[in-house]
XYZ file of C-alpha atoms in Angstrom:
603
model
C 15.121 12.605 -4.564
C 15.372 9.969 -2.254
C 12.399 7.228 -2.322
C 11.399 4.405 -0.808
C 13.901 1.847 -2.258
C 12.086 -1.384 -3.571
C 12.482 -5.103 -2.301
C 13.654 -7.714 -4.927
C 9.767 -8.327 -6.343
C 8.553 -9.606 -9.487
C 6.531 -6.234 -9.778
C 9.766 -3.667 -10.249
C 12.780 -2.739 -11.461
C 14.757 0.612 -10.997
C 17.261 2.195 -13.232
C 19.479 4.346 -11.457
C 22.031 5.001 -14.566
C 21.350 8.555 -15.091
C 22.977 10.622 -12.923
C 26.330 10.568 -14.197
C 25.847 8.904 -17.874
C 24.317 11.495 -19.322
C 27.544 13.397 -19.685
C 29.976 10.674 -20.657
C 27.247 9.450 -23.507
C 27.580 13.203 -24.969
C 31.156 12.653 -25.541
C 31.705 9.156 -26.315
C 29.473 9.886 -29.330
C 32.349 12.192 -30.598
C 32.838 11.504 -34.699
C 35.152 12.825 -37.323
C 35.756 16.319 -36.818
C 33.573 18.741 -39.606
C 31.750 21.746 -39.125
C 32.665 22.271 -35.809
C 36.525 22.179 -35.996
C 38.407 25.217 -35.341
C 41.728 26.761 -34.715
C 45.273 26.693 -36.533
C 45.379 24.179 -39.385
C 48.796 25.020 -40.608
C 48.221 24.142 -44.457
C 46.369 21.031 -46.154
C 46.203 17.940 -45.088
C 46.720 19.451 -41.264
C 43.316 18.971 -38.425
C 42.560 21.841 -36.978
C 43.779 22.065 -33.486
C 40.841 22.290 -31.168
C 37.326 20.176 -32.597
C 34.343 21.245 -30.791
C 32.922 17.816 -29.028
C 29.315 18.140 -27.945
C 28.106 16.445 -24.715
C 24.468 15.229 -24.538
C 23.389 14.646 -20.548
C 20.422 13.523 -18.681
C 19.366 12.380 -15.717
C 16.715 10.461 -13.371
C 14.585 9.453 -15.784
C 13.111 6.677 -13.469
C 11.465 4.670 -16.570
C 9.092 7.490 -17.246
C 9.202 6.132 -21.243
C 5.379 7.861 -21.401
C 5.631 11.364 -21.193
C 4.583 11.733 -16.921
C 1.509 13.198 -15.839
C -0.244 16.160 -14.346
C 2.107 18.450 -12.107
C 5.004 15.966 -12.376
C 5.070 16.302 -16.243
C 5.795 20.349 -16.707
C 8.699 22.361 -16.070
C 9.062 25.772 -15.157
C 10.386 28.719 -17.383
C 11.094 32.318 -16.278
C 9.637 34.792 -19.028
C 10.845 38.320 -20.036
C 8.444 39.768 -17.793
C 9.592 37.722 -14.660
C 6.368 35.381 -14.801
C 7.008 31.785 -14.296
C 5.031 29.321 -17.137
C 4.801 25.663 -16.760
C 5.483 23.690 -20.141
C 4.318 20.289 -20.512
C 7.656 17.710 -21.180
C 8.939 14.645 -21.139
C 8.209 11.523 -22.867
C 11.039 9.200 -24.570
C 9.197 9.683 -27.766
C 10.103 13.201 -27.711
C 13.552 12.761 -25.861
C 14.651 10.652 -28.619
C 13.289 13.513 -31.380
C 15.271 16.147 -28.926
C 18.565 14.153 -29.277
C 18.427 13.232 -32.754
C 17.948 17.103 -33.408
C 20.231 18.232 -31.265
C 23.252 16.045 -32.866
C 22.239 17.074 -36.184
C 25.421 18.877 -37.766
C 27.556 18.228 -34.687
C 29.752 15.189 -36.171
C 31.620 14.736 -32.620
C 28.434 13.986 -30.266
C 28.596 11.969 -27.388
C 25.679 11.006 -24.515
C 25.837 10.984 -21.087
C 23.401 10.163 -18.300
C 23.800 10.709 -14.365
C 21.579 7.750 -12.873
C 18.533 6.669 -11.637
C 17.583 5.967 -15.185
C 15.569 2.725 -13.745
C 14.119 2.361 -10.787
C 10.683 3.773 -9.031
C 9.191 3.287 -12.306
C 5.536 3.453 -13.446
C 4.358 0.098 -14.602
C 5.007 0.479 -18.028
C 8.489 -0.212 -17.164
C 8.206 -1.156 -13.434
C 6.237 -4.309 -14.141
C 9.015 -5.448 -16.400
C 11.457 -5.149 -14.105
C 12.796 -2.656 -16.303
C 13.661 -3.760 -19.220
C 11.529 -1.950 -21.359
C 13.556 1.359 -20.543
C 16.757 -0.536 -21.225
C 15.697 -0.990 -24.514
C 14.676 2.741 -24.898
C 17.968 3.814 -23.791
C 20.089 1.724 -26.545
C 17.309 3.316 -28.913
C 18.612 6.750 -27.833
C 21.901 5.608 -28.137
C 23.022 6.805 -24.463
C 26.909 6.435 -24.699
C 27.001 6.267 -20.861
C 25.823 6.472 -17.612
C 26.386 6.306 -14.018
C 24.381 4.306 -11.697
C 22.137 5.783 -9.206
C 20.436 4.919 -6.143
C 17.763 3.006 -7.668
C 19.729 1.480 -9.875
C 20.140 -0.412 -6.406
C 16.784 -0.959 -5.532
C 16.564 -4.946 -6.769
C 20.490 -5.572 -6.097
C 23.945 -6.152 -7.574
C 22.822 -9.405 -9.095
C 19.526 -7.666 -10.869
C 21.739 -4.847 -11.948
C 24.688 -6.665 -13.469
C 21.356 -8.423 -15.517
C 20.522 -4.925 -16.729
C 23.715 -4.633 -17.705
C 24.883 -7.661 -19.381
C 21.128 -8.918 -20.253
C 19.885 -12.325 -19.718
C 16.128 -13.012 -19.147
C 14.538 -12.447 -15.120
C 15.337 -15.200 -12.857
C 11.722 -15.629 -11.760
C 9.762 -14.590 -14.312
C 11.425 -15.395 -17.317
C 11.947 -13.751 -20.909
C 8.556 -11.489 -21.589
C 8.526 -11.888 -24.897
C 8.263 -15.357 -26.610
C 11.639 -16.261 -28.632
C 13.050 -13.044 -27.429
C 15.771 -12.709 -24.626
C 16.627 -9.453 -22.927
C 19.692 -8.052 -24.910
C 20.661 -5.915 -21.302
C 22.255 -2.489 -21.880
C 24.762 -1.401 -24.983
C 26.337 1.327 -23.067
C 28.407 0.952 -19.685
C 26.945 1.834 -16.390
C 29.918 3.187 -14.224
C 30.127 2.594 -10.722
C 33.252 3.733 -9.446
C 32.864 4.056 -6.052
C 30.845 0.961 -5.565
C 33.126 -2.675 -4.318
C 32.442 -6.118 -3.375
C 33.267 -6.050 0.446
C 34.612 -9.623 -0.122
C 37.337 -8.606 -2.829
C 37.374 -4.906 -2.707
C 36.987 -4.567 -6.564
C 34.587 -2.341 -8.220
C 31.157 -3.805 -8.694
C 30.968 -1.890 -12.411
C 33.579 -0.563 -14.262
C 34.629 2.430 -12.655
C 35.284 4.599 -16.313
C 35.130 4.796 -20.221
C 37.044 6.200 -23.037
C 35.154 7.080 -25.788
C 37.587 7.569 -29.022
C 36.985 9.157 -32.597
C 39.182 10.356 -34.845
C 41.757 10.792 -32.050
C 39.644 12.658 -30.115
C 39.757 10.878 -26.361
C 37.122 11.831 -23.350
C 37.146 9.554 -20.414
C 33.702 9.072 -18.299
C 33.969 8.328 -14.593
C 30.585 7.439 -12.600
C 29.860 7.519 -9.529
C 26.877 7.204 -7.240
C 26.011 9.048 -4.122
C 28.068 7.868 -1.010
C 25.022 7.712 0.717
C 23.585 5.395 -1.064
C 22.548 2.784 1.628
C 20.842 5.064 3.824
C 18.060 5.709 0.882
C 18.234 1.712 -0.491
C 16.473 -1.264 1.299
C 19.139 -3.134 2.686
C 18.476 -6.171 0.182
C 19.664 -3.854 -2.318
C 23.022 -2.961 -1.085
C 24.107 -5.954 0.535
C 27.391 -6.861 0.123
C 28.608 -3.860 -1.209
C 30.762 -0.446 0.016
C 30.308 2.783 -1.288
C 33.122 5.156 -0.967
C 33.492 8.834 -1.207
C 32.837 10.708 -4.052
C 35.430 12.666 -4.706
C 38.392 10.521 -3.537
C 37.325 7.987 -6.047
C 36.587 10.288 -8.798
C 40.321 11.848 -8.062
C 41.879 8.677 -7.812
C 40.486 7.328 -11.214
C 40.969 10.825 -12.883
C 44.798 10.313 -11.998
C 44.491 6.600 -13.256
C 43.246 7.972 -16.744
C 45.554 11.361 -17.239
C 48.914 8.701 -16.550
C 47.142 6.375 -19.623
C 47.449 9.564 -21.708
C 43.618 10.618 -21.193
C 43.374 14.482 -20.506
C 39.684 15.642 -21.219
C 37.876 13.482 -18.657
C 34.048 14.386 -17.694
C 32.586 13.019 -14.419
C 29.568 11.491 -14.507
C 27.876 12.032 -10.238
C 24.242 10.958 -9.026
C 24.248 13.675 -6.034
C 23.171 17.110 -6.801
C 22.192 20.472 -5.853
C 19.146 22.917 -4.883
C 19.197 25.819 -7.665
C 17.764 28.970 -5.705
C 14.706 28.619 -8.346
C 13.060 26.060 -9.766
C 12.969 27.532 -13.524
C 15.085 25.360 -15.551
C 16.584 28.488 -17.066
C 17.551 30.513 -14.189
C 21.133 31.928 -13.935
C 22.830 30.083 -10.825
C 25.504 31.932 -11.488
C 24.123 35.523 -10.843
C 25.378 37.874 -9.376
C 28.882 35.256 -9.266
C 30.059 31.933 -10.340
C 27.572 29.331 -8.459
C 26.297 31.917 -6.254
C 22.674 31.017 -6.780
C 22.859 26.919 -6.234
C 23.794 25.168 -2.521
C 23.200 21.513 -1.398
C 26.011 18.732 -1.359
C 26.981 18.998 -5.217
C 28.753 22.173 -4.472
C 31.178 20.671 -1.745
C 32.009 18.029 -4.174
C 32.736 20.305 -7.082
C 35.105 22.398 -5.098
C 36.868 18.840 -3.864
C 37.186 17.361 -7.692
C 40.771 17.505 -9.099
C 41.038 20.128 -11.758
C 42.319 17.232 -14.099
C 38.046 16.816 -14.646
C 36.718 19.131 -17.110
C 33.202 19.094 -16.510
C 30.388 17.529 -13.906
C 26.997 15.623 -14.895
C 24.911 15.545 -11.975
C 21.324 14.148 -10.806
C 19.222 12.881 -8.057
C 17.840 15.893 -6.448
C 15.802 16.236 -9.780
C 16.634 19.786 -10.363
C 17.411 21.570 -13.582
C 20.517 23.876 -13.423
C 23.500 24.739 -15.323
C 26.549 26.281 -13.462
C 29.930 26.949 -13.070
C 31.519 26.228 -9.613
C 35.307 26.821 -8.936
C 37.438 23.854 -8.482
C 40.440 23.423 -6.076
C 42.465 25.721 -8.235
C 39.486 28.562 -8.625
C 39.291 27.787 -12.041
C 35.299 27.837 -13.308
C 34.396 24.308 -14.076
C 30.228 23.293 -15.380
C 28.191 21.876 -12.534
C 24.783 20.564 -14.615
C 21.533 18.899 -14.354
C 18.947 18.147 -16.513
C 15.608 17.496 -14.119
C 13.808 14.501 -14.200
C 11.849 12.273 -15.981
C 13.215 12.951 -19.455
C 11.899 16.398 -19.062
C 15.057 18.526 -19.938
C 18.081 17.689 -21.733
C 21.329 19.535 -21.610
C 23.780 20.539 -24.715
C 27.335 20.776 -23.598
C 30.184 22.091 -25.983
C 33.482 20.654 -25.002
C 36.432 22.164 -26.964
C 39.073 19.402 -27.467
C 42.210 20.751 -28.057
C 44.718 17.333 -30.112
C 47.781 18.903 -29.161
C 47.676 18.894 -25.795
C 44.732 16.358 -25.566
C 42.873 18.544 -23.008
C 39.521 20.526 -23.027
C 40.062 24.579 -23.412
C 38.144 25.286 -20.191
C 37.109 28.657 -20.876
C 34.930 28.143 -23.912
C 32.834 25.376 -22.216
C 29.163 26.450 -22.963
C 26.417 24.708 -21.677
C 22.619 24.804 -21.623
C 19.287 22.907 -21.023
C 16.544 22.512 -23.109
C 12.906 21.370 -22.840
C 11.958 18.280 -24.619
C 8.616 19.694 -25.806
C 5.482 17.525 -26.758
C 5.036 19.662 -29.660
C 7.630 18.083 -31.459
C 7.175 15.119 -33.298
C 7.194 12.046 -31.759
C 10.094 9.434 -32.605
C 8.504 6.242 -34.110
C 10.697 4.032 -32.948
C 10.036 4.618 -29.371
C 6.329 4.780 -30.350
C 6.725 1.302 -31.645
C 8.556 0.126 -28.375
C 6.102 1.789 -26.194
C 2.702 0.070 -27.716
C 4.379 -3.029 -27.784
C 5.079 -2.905 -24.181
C 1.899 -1.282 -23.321
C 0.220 -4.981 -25.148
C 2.020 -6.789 -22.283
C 1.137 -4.437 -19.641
C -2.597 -4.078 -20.548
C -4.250 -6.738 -19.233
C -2.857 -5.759 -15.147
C -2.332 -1.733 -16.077
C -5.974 -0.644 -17.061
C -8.259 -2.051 -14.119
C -10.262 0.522 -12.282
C -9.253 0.718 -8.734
C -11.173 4.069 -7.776
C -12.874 7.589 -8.527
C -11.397 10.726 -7.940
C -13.069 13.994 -8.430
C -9.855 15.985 -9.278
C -6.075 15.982 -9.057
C -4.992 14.453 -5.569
C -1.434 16.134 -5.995
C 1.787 14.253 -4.590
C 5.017 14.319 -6.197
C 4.016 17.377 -8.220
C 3.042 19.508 -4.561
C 5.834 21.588 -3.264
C 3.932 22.028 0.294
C 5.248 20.032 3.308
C 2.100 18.068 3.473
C 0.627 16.947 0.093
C -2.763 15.985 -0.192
C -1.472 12.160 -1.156
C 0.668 12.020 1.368
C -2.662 12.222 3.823
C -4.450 9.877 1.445
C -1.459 7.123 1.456
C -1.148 7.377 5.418
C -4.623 7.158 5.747
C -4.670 4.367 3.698
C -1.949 2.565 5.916
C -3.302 3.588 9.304
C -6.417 2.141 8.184
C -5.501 -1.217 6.822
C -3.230 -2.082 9.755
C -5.629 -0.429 12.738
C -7.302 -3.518 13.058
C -5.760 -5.551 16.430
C -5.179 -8.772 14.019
C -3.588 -6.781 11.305
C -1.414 -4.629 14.138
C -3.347 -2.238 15.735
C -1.555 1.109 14.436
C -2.714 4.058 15.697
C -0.359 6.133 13.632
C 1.043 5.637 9.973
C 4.175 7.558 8.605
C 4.961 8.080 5.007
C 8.325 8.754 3.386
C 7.741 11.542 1.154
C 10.675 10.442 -1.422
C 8.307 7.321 -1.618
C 5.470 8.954 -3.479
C 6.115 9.397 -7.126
C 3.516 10.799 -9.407
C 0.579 12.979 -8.756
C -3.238 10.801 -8.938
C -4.519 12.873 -12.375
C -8.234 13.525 -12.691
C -7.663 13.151 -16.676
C -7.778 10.063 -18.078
C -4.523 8.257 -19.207
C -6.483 5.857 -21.390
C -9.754 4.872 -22.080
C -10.579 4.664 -18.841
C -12.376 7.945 -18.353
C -11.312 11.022 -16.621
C -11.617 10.620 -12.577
C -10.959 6.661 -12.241
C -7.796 5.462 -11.176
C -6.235 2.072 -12.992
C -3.764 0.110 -11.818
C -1.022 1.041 -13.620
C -2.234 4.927 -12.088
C -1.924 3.775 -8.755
C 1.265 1.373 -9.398
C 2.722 4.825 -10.959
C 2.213 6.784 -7.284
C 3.659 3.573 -5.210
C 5.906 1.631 -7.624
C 8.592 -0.265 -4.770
C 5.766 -2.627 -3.331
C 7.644 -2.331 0.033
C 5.721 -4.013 2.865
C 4.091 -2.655 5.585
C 5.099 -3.093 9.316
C 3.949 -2.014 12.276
C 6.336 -1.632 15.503
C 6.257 -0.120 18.915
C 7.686 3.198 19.867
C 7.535 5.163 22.715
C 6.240 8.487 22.412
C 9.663 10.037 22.981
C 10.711 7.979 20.108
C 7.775 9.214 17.964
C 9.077 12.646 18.898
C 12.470 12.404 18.294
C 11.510 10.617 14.793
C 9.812 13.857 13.598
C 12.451 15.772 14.788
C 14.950 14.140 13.103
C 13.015 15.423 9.508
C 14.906 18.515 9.942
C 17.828 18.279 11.249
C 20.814 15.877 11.354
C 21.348 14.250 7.573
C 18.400 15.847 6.655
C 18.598 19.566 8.152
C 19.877 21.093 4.614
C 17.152 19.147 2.512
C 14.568 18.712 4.826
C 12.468 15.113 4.803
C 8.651 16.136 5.987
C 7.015 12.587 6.740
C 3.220 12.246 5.878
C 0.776 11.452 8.846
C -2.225 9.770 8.965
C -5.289 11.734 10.103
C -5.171 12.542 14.064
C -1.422 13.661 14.388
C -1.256 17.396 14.521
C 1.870 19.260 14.958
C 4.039 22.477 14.453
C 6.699 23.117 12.014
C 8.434 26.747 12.968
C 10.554 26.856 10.008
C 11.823 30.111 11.065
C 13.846 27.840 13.893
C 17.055 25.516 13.060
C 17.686 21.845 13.348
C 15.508 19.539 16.152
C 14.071 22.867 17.333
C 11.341 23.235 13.880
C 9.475 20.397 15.385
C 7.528 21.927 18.412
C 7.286 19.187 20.504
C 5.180 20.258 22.978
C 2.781 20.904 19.879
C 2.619 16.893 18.818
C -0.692 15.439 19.348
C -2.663 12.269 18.829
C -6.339 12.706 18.324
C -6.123 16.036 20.177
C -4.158 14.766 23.255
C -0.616 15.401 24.205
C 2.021 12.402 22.997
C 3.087 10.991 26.419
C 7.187 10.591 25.988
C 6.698 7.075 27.930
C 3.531 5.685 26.443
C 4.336 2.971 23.978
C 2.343 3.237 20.497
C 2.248 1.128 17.355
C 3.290 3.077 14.516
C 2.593 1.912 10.742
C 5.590 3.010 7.948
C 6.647 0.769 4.732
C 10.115 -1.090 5.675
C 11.964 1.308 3.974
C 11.336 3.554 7.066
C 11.400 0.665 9.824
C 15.174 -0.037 8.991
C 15.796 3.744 9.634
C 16.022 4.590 5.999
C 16.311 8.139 4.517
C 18.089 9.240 8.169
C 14.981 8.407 10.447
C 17.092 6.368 13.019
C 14.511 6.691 15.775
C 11.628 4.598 12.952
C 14.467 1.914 13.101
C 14.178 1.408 16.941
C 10.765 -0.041 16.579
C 9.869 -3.425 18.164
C 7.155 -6.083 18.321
C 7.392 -6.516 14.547
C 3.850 -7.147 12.510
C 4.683 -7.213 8.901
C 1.794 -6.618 7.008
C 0.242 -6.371 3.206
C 2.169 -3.951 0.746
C 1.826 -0.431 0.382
C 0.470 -0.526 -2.863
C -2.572 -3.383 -1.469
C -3.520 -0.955 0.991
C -3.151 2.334 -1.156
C -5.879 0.696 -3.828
C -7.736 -1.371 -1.188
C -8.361 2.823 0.284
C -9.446 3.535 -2.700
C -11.940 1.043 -2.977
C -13.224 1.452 -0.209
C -13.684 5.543 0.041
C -14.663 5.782 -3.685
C -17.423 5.415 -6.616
C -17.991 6.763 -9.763
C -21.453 8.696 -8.043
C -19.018 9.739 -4.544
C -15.545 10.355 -6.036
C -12.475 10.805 -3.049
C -11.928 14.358 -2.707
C -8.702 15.837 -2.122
C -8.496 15.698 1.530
C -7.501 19.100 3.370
C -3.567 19.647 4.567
C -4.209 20.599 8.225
C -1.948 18.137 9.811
C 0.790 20.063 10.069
C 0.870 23.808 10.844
C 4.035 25.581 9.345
C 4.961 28.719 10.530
C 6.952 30.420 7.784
């Protein structure tokens, strides 16, 4: 999903590796061929033709090392019956156990992840700019990954750390006598150059070898990348088309001999459900899954065997024709570490190619039934140590779930408490005298859980709980806009970039307006409809509008927030979000989740 992108702050660091790694790490981890060979062994002493290579993906994880909480934490799974049951998942603790199980008897293994494994992180990792989940990923031994967005969020310069290790500029090595070791596996970033030299920023693909077997990874991230990443993040840098670059790199590999090559893409698709085992190729192949993964599969060269995908944190597993209308898997595992999927690629050595037409795919829940790897339960108390002393203090009551990421509605009961929060730190006239605060929804990434994480208690919210909801600690800033600005703003959350995958911004109490879905483009916004405090938005009045900076610089395809002027910059989301909470909470009054009546949405 696309969130508020995160300035270069001692507080975070994003991982944005997933997308695309989780495929190449399934094959790189190929070994000797064994119980899974097949095919015409002509005698002893001869391999068997084809070995059956299995590719491990994942993707977005985000630095969710803890399995995440409330709504955010469950998946959905279609029963027999047709009922849809939410199962609790996700946690590295677990991942690692699912992995570990899954290679069991499968001697050619390899693991892959499709970016965004960092970034927009809860504290745990967040506060460490990262690192943390770094280390959990060499525990899992990922083979590969792409980068994501957020692998973006703290720049070039942060991510090459992540890569090649080194302790934080500013803050130094956490851990006395020990230096960051950075990441064992390669993040691929083919599509990403330096605009001074044109050369790739990351190496742009792998090979993982065994036994003769060969499977090259490419990664790339989403072309779009800039218009969802502060510009801190990105500067410097070009990012190229997706499937021009994977084509040109797939031709690069099949002339050095390499044949089987699996692409590794942070973009994605929209499955038509949300059960992580629905069929999105019923009644045909791909039928059931649209969004801009689909365009991109049909435009890959048929010299790519398979596609790991991510960002739009959906689960799906599908085959989508490529230019020659052969079937080729389309997957992705969810978020969070929530899903994993099992791949079988069937290498054939004598014409170095995968057979295509046994390709079998699937995804599977990491349950938190299983039992929990030690390791990672080692790495995540150790961390936790660190964190404790910032992570557990009480910054509020709540007298039930306040949900956010985990609501599916337009307007999300956080979303109102976050603007709120905003309009009401930056009303006054010294702090910039907003009369209206917007809210990216991307931006808001957990739900605020009435059960307690800790030993806090259930109903108070720590600091790490609130760091979890707002982890980019973008400022605030207040600008001017006319009204016809403010309009055109709202309109421009469903149509444009973001008419397909509609963006619905979150507004502070006194904005009321329609949303006619049943209409297309501009047109869903009723503007005749948009009020302030019950009076009509006058198209010439100016007004001072509060967003993070994210949206002032026009981010996630809100050019009309970029227009803004008279510039306040003010305290960081995250200040105002717990100095709200303060203020409108104790353990006798807990906040209340507020109502959604901001925005009427006519189905």
């Amino acid at each position: 999903m696309s969130a508020t992108p995160q300035k270069n702050r001692a507080t975070r660091r994003v991982i944005a590796a997933a997308a695309g790694l989780a495929t190449v790490g399934a094959l790189v981890a190929a070994m000797p061929a064994g119980a899974h060979d097949r095919g015409n062994g002509h005698g002893h002493g001869h391999k068997p033709r084809t070995v059956d290579v299995q590719l491990l993906s994942f993707n977005d994880l985000h630095g969710n090392l803890e399995p995440p909480a409330g709504s955010a934490g469950n998946v959905s799974e279609t029963q027999p019956d047709g009922t849809v049951k939410a199962i609790p998942a996700g946690g590295v603790e677990y991942l690692a156990t699912s992995l570990r199980t899954a290679r069991k008897g499968n001697p050619y293994s390899v693991t892959a992840a499709g970016g965004d494994m960092v970034g927009a992180s809860p504290l745990l990792s967040g506060l460490f700019h990262d690192e943390p989940t770094i280390e959990a990923l060499n525990g899992l031994d990922l083979d590969v990954s792409a980068v994501g967005n957020h692998e973006f969020d703290e720049g070039a310069a942060e991510l090459a750390r992540l890569q090649n290790g080194g302790c934080h500029p500013v803050e130094g090595c956490y851990e006395k006598g020990k230096k960051f070791q950075g990441a064992d596996f390669p993040y691929l970033a083919a599509n990403v150059t330096k605009e001074k030299t044109g050369k790739p920023l990351l190496k742009p693909y792998t090979v993982w070898k065994k036994n003769g077997v060969k499977i090259g990874f490419i990664g790339v991230t989403l072309e779009g990348t800039p218009d969802i990443v502060t510009a801190n993040g990105v500067k410097g840098l070009t990012f190229h088309d997706e499937v021009e670059t994977i084509n040109k790199y797939a031709r690069e590999l099949d002339r050095k001999g390499v044949k089987s090559i699996v692409a590794l893409i942070h973009e994605g698709g929209a499955p038509a459900s949300t059960s992580y085992n629905y069929d999105c190729d019923s009644p045909g192949a791909g039928d059931g899954i649209s969004g801009p993964i689909v365009d991109i599969a049909k435009g890959i060269t048929p010299k790519v065997d398979a596609l790991v995908t991510g960002h739009t944190h959906q689960a799906y597993v599908c085959t989508v024709p490529d230019p020659s209308g052969k079937p080729r898997m389309v997957t992705s595992a969810s978020s969070f570490g929530k899903l994993y999927t099992d791949t079988t690629l069937t290498y054939d050595r004598r014409t170095k190619d995968i057979v295509r037409t046994s390709v079998k795919s699937a995804n599977h829940v990491v349950t938190r039934d299983q039992a929990k790897a030690t390791d990672m339960t080692r790495l995540i108390d150790r961390w936790n140590k660190l964190a404790a002393p910032i992570a557990s203090k009480p910054q509020g009551w709540i007298s039930a779930d306040i949900n956010g990421r985990g609501s599916t509605a337009p307007e999300k009961p956080l979303g109102n408490v976050i603007a709120d929060a905003q309009l009401e730190g930056l009303a006054p006239a010294d702090k910039g005298g907003a009369e209206v605060a917007f809210m990216n929804p991307g931006g808001i990434r957990a739900d605020l859980v009435h059960k307690a994480s800790g030993s806090e208690g259930d109903g108070v919210v720590t600091y790490g709980e609130a760091f979890t909801v707002q982890p980019f600690t973008n400022m605030m800033n207040v600008v001017d806009l006319t009204g016809a600005q403010l309009v055109t703003a709202l309109q421009q959350q469903v149509s444009g970039p973001n008419e397909a995958s509609p963006k619905i911004l979150q507004v502070s109490e006194g904005l009321t307006y329609t949303l006619d879905l049943t209409k297309s483009g501009a047109a869903r916004v009723v503007a005749d409809t948009v009020k302030l405090n019950g009076e009509a938005i006058d198209p010439a009045r100016t007004y001072r509008v509060a967003m993070n900076e994210f949206l002032a610089g026009g981010g996630d395809g809100f050019a009309a927030l970029g227009q803004g002027t008279n510039k306040l910059v003010g305290a960081s989301d995250l200040d105002l979000f717990n100095a709200y909470l303060a203020a409108h909470s104790t353990a006798a009054a807990p906040l209340a989740p507020p109502a959604t009546d901001r925005i009427t949405v006519v189905q």
